[in-house]
Tab-separated table of C-alpha atoms in Angstrom:
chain	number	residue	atom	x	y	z
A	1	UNK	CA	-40.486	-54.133	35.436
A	2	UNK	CA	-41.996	-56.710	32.970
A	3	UNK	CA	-42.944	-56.196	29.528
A	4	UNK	CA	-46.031	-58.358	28.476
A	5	UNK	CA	-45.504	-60.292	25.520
A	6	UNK	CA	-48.597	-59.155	23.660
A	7	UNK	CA	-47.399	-55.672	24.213
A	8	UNK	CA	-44.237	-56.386	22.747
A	9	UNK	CA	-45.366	-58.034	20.206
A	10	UNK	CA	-47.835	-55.140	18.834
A	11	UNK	CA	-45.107	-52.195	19.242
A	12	UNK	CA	-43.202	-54.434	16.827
A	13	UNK	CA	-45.926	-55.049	14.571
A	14	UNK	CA	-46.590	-51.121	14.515
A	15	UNK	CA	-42.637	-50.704	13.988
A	16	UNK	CA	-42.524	-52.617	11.056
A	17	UNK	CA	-45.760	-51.296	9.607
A	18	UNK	CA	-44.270	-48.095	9.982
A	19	UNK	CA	-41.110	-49.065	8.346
A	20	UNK	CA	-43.065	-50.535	5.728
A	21	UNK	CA	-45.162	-47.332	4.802
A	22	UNK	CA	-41.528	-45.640	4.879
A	23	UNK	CA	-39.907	-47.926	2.209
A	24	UNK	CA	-43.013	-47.396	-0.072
A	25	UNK	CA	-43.279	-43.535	0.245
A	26	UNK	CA	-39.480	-43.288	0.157
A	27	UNK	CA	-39.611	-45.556	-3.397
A	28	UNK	CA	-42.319	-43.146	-4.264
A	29	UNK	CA	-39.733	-40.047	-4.419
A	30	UNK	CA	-37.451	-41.715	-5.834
A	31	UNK	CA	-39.025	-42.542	-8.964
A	32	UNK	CA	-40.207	-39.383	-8.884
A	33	UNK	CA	-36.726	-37.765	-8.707
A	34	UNK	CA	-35.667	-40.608	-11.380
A	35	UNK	CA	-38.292	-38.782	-13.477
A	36	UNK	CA	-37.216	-35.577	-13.118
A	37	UNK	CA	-33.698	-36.181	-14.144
A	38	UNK	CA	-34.038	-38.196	-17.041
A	39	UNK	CA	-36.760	-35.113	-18.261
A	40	UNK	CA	-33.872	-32.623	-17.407
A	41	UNK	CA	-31.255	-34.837	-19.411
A	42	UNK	CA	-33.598	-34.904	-21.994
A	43	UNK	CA	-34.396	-30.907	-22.416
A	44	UNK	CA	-30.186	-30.689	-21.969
A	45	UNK	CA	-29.487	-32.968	-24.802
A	46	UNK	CA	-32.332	-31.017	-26.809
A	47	UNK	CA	-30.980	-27.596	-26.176
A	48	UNK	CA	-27.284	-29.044	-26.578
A	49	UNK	CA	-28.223	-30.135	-30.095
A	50	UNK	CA	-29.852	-26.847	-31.079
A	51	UNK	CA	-26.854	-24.861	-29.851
A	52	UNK	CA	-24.811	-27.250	-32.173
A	53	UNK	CA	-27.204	-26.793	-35.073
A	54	UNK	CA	-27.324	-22.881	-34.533
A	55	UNK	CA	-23.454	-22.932	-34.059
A	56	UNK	CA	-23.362	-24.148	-37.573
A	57	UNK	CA	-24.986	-21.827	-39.330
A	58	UNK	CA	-22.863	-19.134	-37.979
A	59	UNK	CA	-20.453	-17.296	-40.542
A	60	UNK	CA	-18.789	-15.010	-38.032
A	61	UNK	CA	-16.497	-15.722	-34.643
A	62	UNK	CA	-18.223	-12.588	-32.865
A	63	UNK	CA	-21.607	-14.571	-33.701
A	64	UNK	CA	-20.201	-17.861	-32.704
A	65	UNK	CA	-18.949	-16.226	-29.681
A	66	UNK	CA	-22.479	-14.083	-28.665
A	67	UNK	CA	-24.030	-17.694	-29.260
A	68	UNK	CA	-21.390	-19.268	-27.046
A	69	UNK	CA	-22.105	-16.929	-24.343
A	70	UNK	CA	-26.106	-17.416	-24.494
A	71	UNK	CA	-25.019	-21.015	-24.061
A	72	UNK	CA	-23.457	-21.576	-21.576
A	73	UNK	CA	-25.288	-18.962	-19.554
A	74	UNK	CA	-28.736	-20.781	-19.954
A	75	UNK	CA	-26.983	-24.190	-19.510
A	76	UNK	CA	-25.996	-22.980	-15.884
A	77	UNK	CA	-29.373	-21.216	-14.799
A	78	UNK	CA	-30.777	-24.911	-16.394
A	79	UNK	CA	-28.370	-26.857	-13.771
A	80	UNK	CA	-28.990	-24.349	-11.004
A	81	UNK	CA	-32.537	-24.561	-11.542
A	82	UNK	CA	-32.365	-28.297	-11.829
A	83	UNK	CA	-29.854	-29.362	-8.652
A	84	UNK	CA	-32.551	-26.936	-6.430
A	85	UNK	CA	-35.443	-28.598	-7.618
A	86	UNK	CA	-33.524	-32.147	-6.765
A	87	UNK	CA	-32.139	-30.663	-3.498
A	88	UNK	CA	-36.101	-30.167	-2.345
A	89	UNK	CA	-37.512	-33.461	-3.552
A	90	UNK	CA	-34.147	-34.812	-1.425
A	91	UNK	CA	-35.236	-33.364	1.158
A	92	UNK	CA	-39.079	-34.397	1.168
A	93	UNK	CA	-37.680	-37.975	0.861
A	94	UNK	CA	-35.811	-38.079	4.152
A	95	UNK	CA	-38.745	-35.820	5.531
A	96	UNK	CA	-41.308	-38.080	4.547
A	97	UNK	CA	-39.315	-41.297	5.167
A	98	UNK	CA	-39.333	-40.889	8.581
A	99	UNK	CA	-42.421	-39.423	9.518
A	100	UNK	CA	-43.860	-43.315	10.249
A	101	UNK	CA	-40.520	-44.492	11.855
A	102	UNK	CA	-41.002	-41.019	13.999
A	103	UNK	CA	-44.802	-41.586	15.070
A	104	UNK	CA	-43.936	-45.730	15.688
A	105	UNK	CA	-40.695	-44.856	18.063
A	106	UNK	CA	-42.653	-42.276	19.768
A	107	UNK	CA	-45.464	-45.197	20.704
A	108	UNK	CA	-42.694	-47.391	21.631
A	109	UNK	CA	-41.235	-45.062	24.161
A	110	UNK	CA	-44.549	-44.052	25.612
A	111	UNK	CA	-45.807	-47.486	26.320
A	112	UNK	CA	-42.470	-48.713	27.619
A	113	UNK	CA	-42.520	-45.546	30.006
A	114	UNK	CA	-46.203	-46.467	31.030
């Protein structure tokens, strides 16, 4: 069973193309997730500094406390909502990262099989 060269030589091509259009879809979502987190550090620092301005205009520890509460409460439906929304675009880059490499290995194997 002998491989011709040319064949070889244009499964390789296609493997690299493939690899190729990977690496820029895969740098794609990730400046795409970079952008998401920096816009979520940015409303966190935001709505940390209003809780700290609000905090000190309160005159009584059951405010301060009720205040507190409403705090920390939105700051964790904020993270759970954020580390979701990460855990999908995650996911889309290793889904979409090797949807070429997928398509190129399945050539590969069906020409070498031919």
């Amino acid at each position: 069973m002998a491989i011709n060269f040319e064949d070889y030589q244009k499964v390789s091509k296609e493997q690299i193309d493939a690899i190729q259009a990977s690496a820029v879809e895969v740098s794609k979502q990730l400046q795409a997730i970079a952008a998401e987190s920096t816009d979520y550090a940015k409303k966190s620092l935001e709505h940390g500094s209003a809780f700290v301005e609000k905090l000190l205009g309160v005159t009584k520890f059951e405010d301060a406390l009720a205040l507190q509460q409403e705090y920390a409460k939105a700051s964790y439906e904020g993270f759970v909502a954020q580390t979701t929304k990460l855990g999908e675009l995650y996911s889309n880059v290793a889904k979409e990262a090797w949807k070429p490499v997928e398509g190129a290995w399945a050539k590969a194997q069906s020409s070498v099989a031919a």
